Amino acid sequence: MTRPRNTAILASACIALSVLGPALWAQEAAGTAPTAAPGAAQDGSAVGGIVQSGAVPAPAAEPAPPTAADLAKRYGTIPEQGGLYLQAGFYQLVDALGLAVTLPEWLVVLVALLVVCLLVFGFINVFALFAVWLERKVSAHIQCRLGPMEVGPHGLLQTIADGIKLTAKEDIIPRLADRPLYILAPILVFTGVLIRFVPLPFGQHLVASDLDLGLFFVAAVGTVEVIGVIMAGWSSNNKWSLFGTIRTATQMVSYEIPIGFAFVAVIACAGSFSLQDIVNQQRGWFWNWYVLVNPFLTILSIVYLTASLAECKRAPFDLPEAESELVSGFHTEYTGMRFGLFFLSEYAAMYLVSAVAVVIFFGGWWSGIRPLDDIGMSPGSPPAAAIAGFLLKAAVFVTKAVVLVFVQVWVRWTLPRVRLDQMMHLCWKVLLPISLVCLVGSTLWQMASGGAGLYGIPALLGLGS
Amino acid sequence: MPDIKTEEMLLNMGPQHPSTHGVFRVVVRTDGEMVLETESHIGYLHRCFEKVAENNNYLQVVPYTDRMDYLCAMANNLGYAQTVEKLMQLQVPERAEHIRVIVTELNRIASHLMAFGTYGMDIGAMTPFLYAFRDREMILKIFEKLCGQRLNYSYVRIGGVTFDITDEIVADIARFCEYFEPSIIKEYNDLLSYNGIFISRTANVGVLPVELAISYGVTGPSLRGSGLKRDLRKDEPSSIYDRFEFDVPVGTGEMGTIGDCWDRYMVRIREMTESVKIIRQALDALPPGEFCDKKAFRGVKPPKGEVYHKVEGARGEVGFYLVSDGTNKPYRVKARGPSFSNISVLDALTSRGDCMVADMVAIIGSLDIVMGEVDR
């Protein structure tokens, strides 16, 4: 076979760009043009203002003269939220270099899009490399083995070596496969995971595009992945793949429902769909995290974590890939980088569900220790503090997500696999009723208690928030 | 709601499939995830053991028996050696008898460990497999020290065993017993046996009623899982098994119905404890003296006649039927592999219409077959 081996990865990058692009563009259109007001490109707090009492009007409305040479303004801050504002900084940089005058506006936006896309794409790739290594190491140590040790220190570069190997593999398409679908499927699956990264923050204001309907977007576009999986299994023309496909479709569609209810409960508490706002609501001590705000949300977080295992097709819900039953399910026939894309999307999805859990239940980028979180958050803090606070928050966020990824790995290498009927039983007869009750309970609790953290105990003790 | 008629699918499971434990093929008629009917096909590993045996002398047959049940080769060696000895009326030295019991029981543990590990893997838990291999490795190391082999030992031969057991190996075995029982068995139980998901996957699945088991000739742990206390070591003790104290664990339907997959699985776990008991007693009683009949080692020529003898292997009754025409080569060797009878009951268990594809994997695993023995 002399097919270009990287077609798949290039094509998916294109799709990712095309999907990320309009999302950001739409927001640009709603916001301000880069040349108009530096430091006020977009503002997520406009939505947050709904629940934040006394929120000042969004800076977009303020007339700010472009004083591009000023360093403090280049890393502009938002009064009521504080912290470093990267996108504003980007436009200030453009202004500072005088590019806004010489370059057309669309080009600046396009460059911004490309930078954001490549950053997100690069993060997913690097994280997947790390996660594969982590999984192999953790599983090895759970199983009294060493795991990869040869390539790099403690086998850190093993995944890169494996990735290179994958690209060098022969790209096989079975003779009786449905070629267009077969080729499209891995791209679609990868895209389905990738576009969910659009509203996902990596830190405060560190987000490809803070969509107003962020959480809804995450839940909705995730279904694209299911379509890709069905295409993969069907087009392979393999009965085992078909089994895996049907199982995947059943499983992912079912488990989206408890996840949806968990989302709705959090949205009801936060009063916003925006992931930035949801995190900002959890500012303060760790008892303001939604997981500790009321007992129903605590239960819902467990429901979400369980269902997200199923959503990622991870053990004990790895039926679609059930190695001992279906060999590898829907991607049995895939080789080389096409298989690599499935693999990559699995690990990207692991990070994704963990990051969403961090956002909606575990306080996002807030470390849960108030003084630590306040670094660089006051309007007048020096740029160094702002940058330090910004980096700290990004580190806190990613660390929390990695811890949850570790939990997923831990669970996978400990538990056996459930059967299809047991999985459906768990979803429809256990998780769904629980999540429904918790949705109602959480909303009522929120109304009664006013949303004080840790079931309202610190507030009773006068500890503040 | 009107009856929607969906098409059935014919699924070919094997000969290359991770859960058929070798080259075994099952043609499965499925309706969605439900298995309607299965048809087993064997013979992918046939090596004409019985015919080959006719062209070799009695001593040369021993290595072929290793390759029948390669996970419990000692029991096959033992079965064959004792059959020839029975034909020749040959008395084996006391020390050799003890060594035979020790190595057979050790190998039974190794084999059950393999069954435990692969069963966990069939159900979807990878980690027990590696745990089992960690401990099986210790037994294989002992065997390596004993006879230089890790899998196909040819250690038990006509007239005794090939090498004497040294004090160092005795200490190794004692240390293994100390390490293994009860703490490691408890670890297995915590990790897999009493895991909720594992129980829900195996309890009430693949119930094998005792009558059905007997009618198919199922033996060994698979039969005992159905609740019948049948163990050749107790019922027809061939070697010196009647001198040792041990229990025969049977399935009790603790988690579901008597004879389900969990019972068959648990019988193996409990048998490991019993095997350790036997090894400890045999080590204590190990007498000094010869470890083999040197004369028999140089070649045997049994008298004319025929004999059938069976011993309890890890998977059931290992039987050898031997016809001698008075020469140094057997006229006919017929081997009874327990896996062959055990696998024959599979279709009866999976064709009842209450079995899912995932259950089929659980049932095949719980019967613990070795294809080398099925096809011979």
mmCIF file with all atom_site columns, N, CA and C in Angstrom, chain A residues 3 64 84 127 316 324 361 405 424 457:
data_model
loop_
_atom_site.group_PDB
_atom_site.id
_atom_site.type_symbol
_atom_site.label_atom_id
_atom_site.label_alt_id
_atom_site.label_comp_id
_atom_site.label_asym_id
_atom_site.label_entity_id
_atom_site.label_seq_id
_atom_site.pdbx_PDB_ins_code
_atom_site.Cartn_x
_atom_site.Cartn_y
_atom_site.Cartn_z
_atom_site.occupancy
_atom_site.B_iso_or_equiv
_atom_site.pdbx_formal_charge
_atom_site.auth_seq_id
_atom_site.auth_comp_id
_atom_site.auth_asym_id
_atom_site.auth_atom_id
_atom_site.pdbx_PDB_model_num
ATOM 1  N N  . ARG A 1 3   ? -0.397  4.377   0.291  1.00 0.00 ? 3   ARG A N  1
ATOM 2  C CA . ARG A 1 3   ? -1.267  5.499   0.620  1.00 0.00 ? 3   ARG A CA 1
ATOM 3  C C  . ARG A 1 3   ? -0.521  6.470   1.532  1.00 0.00 ? 3   ARG A C  1
ATOM 4  N N  . ALA A 1 64  ? -12.068 52.307  25.958 1.00 0.00 ? 64  ALA A N  1
ATOM 5  C CA . ALA A 1 64  ? -10.687 52.248  26.423 1.00 0.00 ? 64  ALA A CA 1
ATOM 6  C C  . ALA A 1 64  ? -9.775  52.672  25.282 1.00 0.00 ? 64  ALA A C  1
ATOM 7  N N  . LEU A 1 84  ? -5.016  37.145  34.863 1.00 0.00 ? 84  LEU A N  1
ATOM 8  C CA . LEU A 1 84  ? -4.449  37.466  33.555 1.00 0.00 ? 84  LEU A CA 1
ATOM 9  C C  . LEU A 1 84  ? -5.462  37.126  32.467 1.00 0.00 ? 84  LEU A C  1
ATOM 10 N N  . PHE A 1 127 ? -0.753  15.502  25.844 1.00 0.00 ? 127 PHE A N  1
ATOM 11 C CA . PHE A 1 127 ? -1.385  14.861  26.983 1.00 0.00 ? 127 PHE A CA 1
ATOM 12 C C  . PHE A 1 127 ? -1.619  13.380  26.711 1.00 0.00 ? 127 PHE A C  1
ATOM 13 N N  . PRO A 1 316 ? -14.832 -0.419  34.274 1.00 0.00 ? 316 PRO A N  1
ATOM 14 C CA . PRO A 1 316 ? -15.460 -1.703  33.984 1.00 0.00 ? 316 PRO A CA 1
ATOM 15 C C  . PRO A 1 316 ? -16.509 -1.646  32.881 1.00 0.00 ? 316 PRO A C  1
ATOM 16 N N  . SER A 1 324 ? -11.393 -9.704  25.710 1.00 0.00 ? 324 SER A N  1
ATOM 17 C CA . SER A 1 324 ? -11.512 -11.151 25.749 1.00 0.00 ? 324 SER A CA 1
ATOM 18 C C  . SER A 1 324 ? -12.767 -11.629 25.027 1.00 0.00 ? 324 SER A C  1
ATOM 19 N N  . PHE A 1 361 ? -17.482 20.035  39.294 1.00 0.00 ? 361 PHE A N  1
ATOM 20 C CA . PHE A 1 361 ? -17.587 19.569  40.680 1.00 0.00 ? 361 PHE A CA 1
ATOM 21 C C  . PHE A 1 361 ? -16.402 19.938  41.556 1.00 0.00 ? 361 PHE A C  1
ATOM 22 N N  . VAL A 1 405 ? -7.807  11.417  35.910 1.00 0.00 ? 405 VAL A N  1
ATOM 23 C CA . VAL A 1 405 ? -7.391  10.443  34.897 1.00 0.00 ? 405 VAL A CA 1
ATOM 24 C C  . VAL A 1 405 ? -6.731  9.255   35.575 1.00 0.00 ? 405 VAL A C  1
ATOM 25 N N  . MET A 1 424 ? -26.647 -1.868  31.281 1.00 0.00 ? 424 MET A N  1
ATOM 26 C CA . MET A 1 424 ? -27.876 -1.129  31.010 1.00 0.00 ? 424 MET A CA 1
ATOM 27 C C  . MET A 1 424 ? -28.723 -1.008  32.268 1.00 0.00 ? 424 MET A C  1
ATOM 28 N N  . ILE A 1 457 ? -22.239 24.154  56.567 1.00 0.00 ? 457 ILE A N  1
ATOM 29 C CA . ILE A 1 457 ? -21.649 24.086  57.910 1.00 0.00 ? 457 ILE A CA 1
ATOM 30 C C  . ILE A 1 457 ? -20.669 25.247  58.155 1.00 0.00 ? 457 ILE A C  1
#
